[in-house]
Structures are given as C-alpha cells and as structure tokens.
XYZ file of C-alpha atoms in Angstrom:
419
model
C -17.558 61.481 33.012
C -16.053 64.804 33.973
C -13.052 64.886 36.333
C -13.749 65.315 40.016
C -13.004 68.556 41.822
C -9.668 67.144 42.922
C -8.666 66.982 39.265
C -9.148 70.725 38.721
C -6.162 72.759 37.594
C -4.893 75.227 40.227
C -5.283 78.631 38.591
C -2.128 80.083 40.139
C -0.083 77.046 39.168
C -1.252 77.203 35.562
C -0.519 80.939 35.404
C 3.018 80.389 36.689
C 3.536 77.488 34.298
C 2.245 79.360 31.284
C 4.359 82.399 32.079
C 7.446 80.177 32.128
C 6.383 78.451 28.933
C 5.543 81.700 27.194
C 8.934 83.190 27.999
C 10.737 80.019 27.016
C 8.920 79.666 23.704
C 9.000 83.313 22.667
C 10.499 83.848 19.249
C 9.706 84.272 15.588
C 6.360 82.890 14.410
C 6.537 79.528 12.636
C 6.748 79.393 8.844
C 3.671 78.509 6.844
C 2.601 74.906 7.335
C 4.404 74.487 10.678
C 2.169 74.370 13.793
C 2.507 76.997 16.502
C 3.592 75.965 20.004
C 1.704 78.927 21.488
C -1.543 77.220 20.465
C -0.588 74.203 22.551
C 0.144 76.448 25.518
C -3.227 78.162 25.186
C -4.843 74.731 25.089
C -3.163 73.769 28.355
C -4.339 77.046 29.876
C -7.912 76.228 28.801
C -7.905 72.971 30.774
C -5.890 70.459 28.785
C -8.310 69.288 26.083
C -6.864 66.745 23.664
C -8.021 63.929 21.422
C -7.294 60.431 22.751
C -9.421 57.602 21.430
C -10.888 55.680 24.360
C -12.963 52.590 24.904
C -16.561 53.720 25.317
C -19.657 51.933 26.571
C -19.955 48.188 26.128
C -19.696 47.354 22.461
C -18.247 50.738 21.504
C -14.646 50.803 20.360
C -12.270 53.594 19.386
C -11.137 54.159 15.839
C -7.956 52.141 15.152
C -6.286 54.941 13.164
C -5.583 56.980 16.300
C -3.591 54.127 17.918
C -4.289 55.554 21.375
C -6.455 53.528 23.753
C -7.165 54.379 27.397
C -9.217 52.615 30.076
C -12.319 54.231 31.573
C -11.692 55.624 35.045
C -14.837 54.013 36.448
C -13.028 50.675 36.264
C -10.846 52.014 39.079
C -13.405 53.932 41.123
C -12.087 52.382 44.337
C -8.599 53.889 43.860
C -7.615 57.174 45.579
C -8.334 60.148 43.335
C -5.049 61.811 44.273
C -2.971 58.960 42.855
C -1.052 60.234 39.795
C -2.254 57.457 37.513
C -5.870 58.068 38.522
C -5.268 61.758 37.774
C -3.776 60.637 34.410
C -6.978 58.773 33.555
C -9.161 61.706 34.576
C -7.090 64.166 32.556
C -7.447 62.078 29.418
C -11.101 61.457 30.178
C -11.674 65.202 30.456
C -10.051 65.514 27.042
C -12.718 63.245 25.635
C -15.451 65.562 26.884
C -13.812 68.667 25.452
C -13.742 70.111 21.960
C -12.302 66.838 20.719
C -8.966 68.158 19.548
C -5.618 69.293 20.847
C -4.619 72.192 18.568
C -1.223 71.796 16.979
C 0.065 69.014 19.244
C 2.659 68.454 16.507
C 4.284 71.728 17.581
C 5.253 69.993 20.802
C 5.745 66.459 19.479
C 7.564 67.129 16.218
C 9.166 70.606 16.147
C 11.787 72.439 18.202
C 11.833 76.121 19.214
C 13.231 77.119 15.809
C 10.343 75.266 14.132
C 12.764 72.638 12.831
C 11.879 68.912 13.055
C 12.836 67.361 16.388
C 15.559 64.740 16.577
C 13.270 62.067 17.889
C 12.464 58.383 18.308
C 8.902 59.166 19.422
C 5.565 59.393 17.642
C 2.912 62.075 17.907
C 0.243 59.879 19.528
C 2.552 58.989 22.418
C 3.104 62.670 23.188
C -0.415 63.136 24.588
C 0.057 60.260 27.061
C 3.427 61.620 28.205
C 1.972 65.126 28.441
C -0.794 63.810 30.715
C 1.745 61.838 32.779
C 3.664 65.026 33.498
C 0.471 66.912 34.296
C -0.591 64.126 36.681
C 2.483 64.525 38.911
C 1.303 65.456 42.400
C 4.034 65.994 45.002
C 6.862 64.115 43.317
C 9.023 64.154 40.189
C 8.982 62.812 36.617
C 11.866 60.577 35.514
C 12.885 59.008 32.199
C 15.593 56.377 31.722
C 17.069 56.409 28.212
C 15.906 59.933 27.420
C 18.360 60.275 24.477
C 17.627 63.598 22.709
C 14.637 64.358 24.932
C 11.642 64.185 22.570
C 9.525 62.125 25.000
C 10.747 64.142 27.974
C 9.753 67.296 26.080
C 6.128 66.127 26.148
C 6.236 64.934 29.763
C 7.997 68.100 30.936
C 5.464 70.333 29.174
C 2.707 68.604 31.122
C 4.720 68.895 34.330
C 5.224 72.615 33.764
C 1.459 73.021 33.599
C 1.404 72.105 37.325
C 3.588 75.111 38.172
C 6.333 72.962 39.728
C 9.938 73.642 38.743
C 12.980 71.357 38.997
C 10.925 68.160 38.930
C 11.892 66.615 35.556
C 14.923 64.305 35.316
C 16.241 62.745 32.100
C 18.828 59.971 32.581
C 21.150 58.898 29.769
C 24.760 58.370 28.776
C 24.139 61.207 26.259
C 26.447 59.573 23.721
C 24.918 59.342 20.271
C 26.455 56.238 18.751
C 25.680 53.494 21.255
C 23.324 52.044 18.613
C 23.610 52.483 14.807
C 19.962 53.579 14.561
C 20.764 56.573 16.790
C 23.215 57.898 14.239
C 20.706 57.441 11.427
C 18.108 59.474 13.326
C 20.596 62.241 14.077
C 21.478 62.431 10.376
C 17.863 63.452 9.640
C 18.546 66.866 11.210
C 20.844 68.902 8.971
C 21.558 71.358 11.786
C 22.550 68.792 14.408
C 24.302 66.480 11.961
C 26.500 69.406 10.931
C 27.268 70.031 14.605
C 28.015 66.346 15.233
C 30.443 66.129 12.292
C 32.014 69.579 12.618
C 35.825 69.642 12.194
C 35.848 65.983 11.197
C 34.425 64.696 14.478
C 33.017 61.178 14.729
C 29.195 61.552 15.009
C 28.991 58.368 17.070
C 30.797 60.197 19.889
C 28.614 63.281 19.708
C 27.552 64.613 23.116
C 23.741 64.685 23.110
C 23.260 66.775 26.248
C 23.214 70.157 24.411
C 20.649 68.695 21.985
C 18.572 67.353 24.892
C 18.566 70.753 26.575
C 17.727 72.533 23.322
C 14.710 70.298 22.764
C 13.334 70.404 26.329
C 14.297 73.662 28.023
C 11.976 75.829 25.917
C 8.966 74.067 27.487
C 10.549 73.306 30.881
C 13.583 75.476 31.649
C 14.576 73.643 34.858
C 14.834 70.115 33.400
C 17.720 68.092 34.845
C 20.002 66.134 32.487
C 21.573 63.296 34.499
C 24.574 61.552 32.971
C 25.046 58.216 34.706
C 24.498 54.493 34.230
C 20.909 53.875 35.307
C 21.546 50.113 35.171
C 23.345 50.635 38.477
C 21.244 51.106 41.606
C 23.333 54.037 42.832
C 22.620 56.140 39.726
C 18.999 57.136 40.322
C 19.247 57.036 44.105
C 22.134 59.498 44.183
C 20.635 62.019 41.746
C 16.952 62.159 42.662
C 15.534 64.113 45.623
C 15.356 61.717 48.567
C 12.254 63.319 50.051
C 10.128 63.203 46.888
C 8.488 60.194 45.229
C 8.736 59.409 41.534
C 5.157 60.078 40.436
C 5.822 59.429 36.727
C 8.507 57.028 35.483
C 9.284 56.143 31.874
C 11.938 53.868 30.463
C 12.867 53.874 26.792
C 15.914 51.698 27.422
C 14.356 48.442 28.666
C 14.182 46.217 25.596
C 13.975 42.928 27.518
C 12.425 41.503 30.650
C 15.808 41.420 32.405
C 16.494 45.099 31.659
C 13.036 46.124 32.839
C 13.405 44.173 36.073
C 16.728 45.937 36.664
C 15.342 49.411 35.932
C 12.318 48.913 38.185
C 14.519 47.578 40.967
C 16.803 50.597 40.748
C 13.971 53.136 40.983
C 11.656 51.025 43.197
C 12.485 52.787 46.503
C 11.215 56.064 44.988
C 8.121 54.710 43.240
C 4.874 54.503 45.201
C 1.351 53.174 44.894
C -0.205 55.584 42.414
C 2.868 56.163 40.228
C 2.444 56.225 36.445
C 4.911 53.888 34.705
C 5.488 54.153 30.952
C 7.149 51.323 29.038
C 8.297 52.725 25.698
C 8.803 50.373 22.730
C 6.754 47.749 24.565
C 4.761 46.887 21.438
C 7.542 46.355 18.939
C 8.659 43.385 16.890
C 12.091 43.611 15.340
C 14.131 40.811 13.851
C 16.261 38.122 15.448
C 17.240 38.366 19.095
C 15.448 41.700 19.570
C 12.099 40.158 18.604
C 12.661 37.427 21.176
C 13.567 39.768 24.025
C 10.772 42.292 23.468
C 8.264 39.439 23.196
C 9.671 37.988 26.426
C 9.221 41.376 28.077
C 5.544 41.441 27.110
C 5.042 37.964 28.529
C 6.889 38.862 31.728
C 4.831 42.010 32.254
C 1.487 40.332 31.616
C 2.306 37.258 33.713
C 3.925 39.066 36.639
C 3.524 42.853 36.720
C -0.204 42.766 36.048
C -0.683 40.125 38.731
C -1.341 42.583 41.565
C 1.556 45.046 41.275
C 0.296 47.214 38.388
C -2.842 47.946 36.393
C -2.735 48.355 32.613
C -4.100 51.832 31.834
C -3.793 51.911 28.063
C -1.454 51.999 25.102
C -0.446 54.510 22.472
C 1.634 53.569 19.470
C 4.325 51.263 20.859
C 4.060 52.498 24.478
C 2.263 50.830 27.401
C 0.980 52.869 30.367
C 0.813 51.188 33.774
C -0.496 52.291 37.171
C 1.376 51.046 40.252
C -0.882 49.620 42.996
C 1.521 48.370 45.719
C 4.944 49.170 47.096
C 7.643 47.349 45.146
C 8.998 45.566 48.204
C 11.959 43.141 48.007
C 9.452 40.275 48.002
C 7.545 41.737 45.041
C 10.781 42.454 43.166
C 12.016 38.922 43.827
C 8.820 37.613 42.248
C 9.324 39.833 39.231
C 12.938 38.760 38.813
C 11.816 35.136 39.009
C 9.891 35.210 35.738
C 12.735 33.364 33.953
C 10.855 33.394 30.636
C 14.030 34.201 28.726
C 15.869 31.183 30.074
C 13.254 28.452 29.990
C 9.878 27.967 28.354
C 7.120 29.122 30.690
C 4.849 26.443 32.096
C 1.078 26.281 31.890
C 0.555 28.210 35.134
C 2.571 31.223 33.926
C 0.916 31.181 30.508
C -2.529 31.025 32.110
C -1.729 34.000 34.351
C -0.413 35.937 31.371
C -3.480 35.175 29.246
C -5.963 36.085 31.987
C -4.190 39.304 32.974
C -3.612 40.437 29.399
C -7.219 39.812 28.347
C -8.636 41.511 31.452
C -6.536 44.597 30.669
C -7.714 44.595 27.050
C -11.361 44.426 28.143
C -10.943 47.350 30.550
C -9.601 49.444 27.700
C -11.573 48.135 24.728
C -14.844 46.810 26.152
C -16.180 43.323 26.838
C -15.930 42.280 23.188
C -12.830 44.036 21.852
C -12.659 44.848 18.175
C -9.603 43.737 16.265
C -8.547 47.357 15.818
C -8.362 47.936 19.577
C -6.175 44.900 20.317
C -2.597 45.811 21.273
C -0.051 45.535 18.462
C 1.159 41.958 17.910
C -1.404 40.522 20.339
C -2.497 37.851 17.830
C 1.116 36.904 17.180
C 1.891 36.756 20.903
C -1.271 34.749 21.572
C -0.261 32.224 18.921
C 3.104 31.732 20.583
C 1.940 31.675 24.207
C -1.721 30.728 24.458
C -2.563 28.492 21.464
C -2.268 25.203 23.443
C -4.469 26.484 26.304
C -8.048 25.303 26.749
C -10.745 25.746 29.371
C -9.531 22.512 30.944
C -5.846 23.431 31.113
C -6.568 27.048 32.088
C -9.892 27.297 33.966
C -11.615 30.647 33.627
C -9.796 31.618 30.446
C -11.997 33.612 28.068
C -12.605 31.486 24.940
C -11.910 34.580 22.827
C -8.215 34.343 23.739
C -8.103 30.733 22.583
C -9.885 31.631 19.323
C -7.434 34.451 18.594
C -4.484 32.201 19.432
C -5.822 29.360 17.278
C -6.541 31.723 14.410
C -3.031 33.092 14.577
C -1.565 29.581 14.672
C -3.625 28.530 11.657
C -2.579 31.643 9.742
C 1.058 31.041 10.606
C 0.805 27.419 9.458
C -0.796 28.506 6.185
C 1.996 30.989 5.516
C 4.600 28.313 6.267
C 2.896 25.902 3.848
C-alpha cells in the first residue's frame, strides 16, 4: 500500500534539508570499501526508499536475517494519518514498495564524516527505524535520553533534517564516558577518540563525550542540541525543551528496568502526545544476573501495562521496540504504569494474562496470524516460559493456545537442559 498524499515529502523542505546535509557532509570521498554518505542523501531526496522486512499477507513472514519487523499500517486505519507514528508506518511501508534497498545505509549507521567507524552502541538495522522516526516528526521535536556518543541520534537527526526543520533534535546525557565499564571498552575501539580521551595521561573514564557527540551528529544535522542534565529528574527535560512544541519522537537508551522507564516516561509525559513515536532501546536484551532480571521485568511491565490502551506496538529491530502513543499520559495513566510492581512481587494471574494477550496481539499485527519462529521477538520463548507457562484457557480465557504451546515448549526445553 502506497502512502497517502499526506505522507508526501514537501519538495521545498527536502531541498532545504539536502542542502544542509550536503554542506555538512562535504569532504574527501571515502576510501575503497567504505560506503558514501552522499548516496544516502540522494536516497532521501528520492523519497526515502529503504529495506525493512515487514509482515506481509496472512501466512507470509519476513526473513529472520534482517531482524527488522514492522506492522502493516492497515491494522491502524482508524488512526489519524498526521500522527507521527502513523507517518512512521507509512514511510517504512513506502520503503517496501520501492527499489527494495537503501544504498549505503552503513555510511550513516557505521561511519563518521572522516569515514572512520563510529563510536557506537547501535546496530545497522536499528538505524532505519530511527531514521524514519526523525522523518515522521510533524510539528514537534525529537528527543533521546541516554544519547551517549550520538550514533542513534545521528540516524534520527538525519531523518529529521529531511523534513527541513532545524533546531528540533535534542540529545540528553551526562556526557561522561566512564559511568559504565562497557562504555570505556567501546571508546577504546576508536583509535582517534581513545587517543583524545587518554591524551596527557587523562583518565578515559572522565572523558567529556560532548565533542564526540557533536562530531558524530552535526554533519547530518548541524543544529542538534546536546543537553547535559540528569533526565531522571523531572525538571531536566521540562526546562530544556521548547514549551510550545510536542515531543513527536522520543527514544530512551538509558531505561534498563521497568522503574527507570516509568520515571523517564513520567518526566517527558507532559510533552508527549497521542501520535508520538516512542523507541525503547535495548528492550530485547538478556544479560547476566540482576540485569537479566530487570530487563525481563521491563518487558513484562510494558506488555502488561503500556500495551493495555496507552500504546500500540509498531515493530522491533534488533534489540529496539517501537511504540505508538494513543492517549495522553495523564496522572491517572502514569499512576497505573507505576503500579506494575513486577520487580517487587511476583505478578498475579490477571497481570500475566494481560501481558500474554497484549504481547501476542502485537506479534500477530507484525508477523501475521500464525507467526513464524523467526519473526518472534528475541527471547519471547524464554519470557513465555517464565511468565505464561502455567496459564491455560481456563485460567486466562481468550488466550491464544499458541502462547501456551510456546511457553510449555520453552519450559520443557529448560527442564531438559537442567536434567
């Protein structure tokens, strides 16, 4: 399905955006084997074709290798077409009807303006979703909490620049490298920036990341705003974002638990609106120890609460989940979200039933009525084993038997490994 007329790119806006991008990215051609950013810019000018893998007609499923899965827009035909997340779906849907490729997306997702590898925690497949999120911004701004060195913001800001709007990208962070040991390891992968971080015997853990952030984003969006404040405090976002503009696209790469996500959403809630795109980075991860518990709790909390009328699941790419906001996040809604309490006490049958129903409905919108194993979100079988295995049609009326089968299969597999 081709995008509606309201999805069309304003010619003047694209011309302005591409002139900014062309000036910002001007420089020596890339060395052999390194993709050219100018090809990406020409692709945007041509109407934003790319190569997401989407759920097709009933029974058709995308190839699992791409790790990018997006719902069909006709599932949400009753939603306003000017909502950013509806625009996001249409943009990616238009990609599917194009040439089937996004030339040299790696130039944006993996290389800086000197054609050196980006200092990044992101993956190439997530760049297309962030790029579309920026391009879907209507009258508001794009915001990222935990932007670190700016690799994800680079993709979102490039999409935003294609709208012709300046000064509408905001990256929030402490901009201190060594808050987590893994940050220092990633910085070490760049010889140039590691040398800068350790120059004159300096401690790389105290390295100021803001110059690196600007270096990696300003060539595709010169007016990006780097905001240094504690976004866990309500006053941070509210004092640095334009009061008259909504947040049309919001991403957090810092919420690694349900409690952190509830706090981040609460702090930006007054600026979000029905129609906003919300990106939860590292949503589909499974690390060891306490981290595995908290990220799993976040998935349960989102599926049991956020998808119960406040948001729609739009798709997933790599470890990122894309959501579409449907209602104002009023104090009553936020109170409900904060009341999940999964981290502190085992969820009862009612919460697990809501989670199972909401999660499976989202999967079917993206993957079709009978999802293939390759289209299931990462760790779904493991999560189902932990949350849904005891559920039956009697304990959870209306639950799709497929969820119970997957949960039981996972439980049996886990028991076999333990034996």
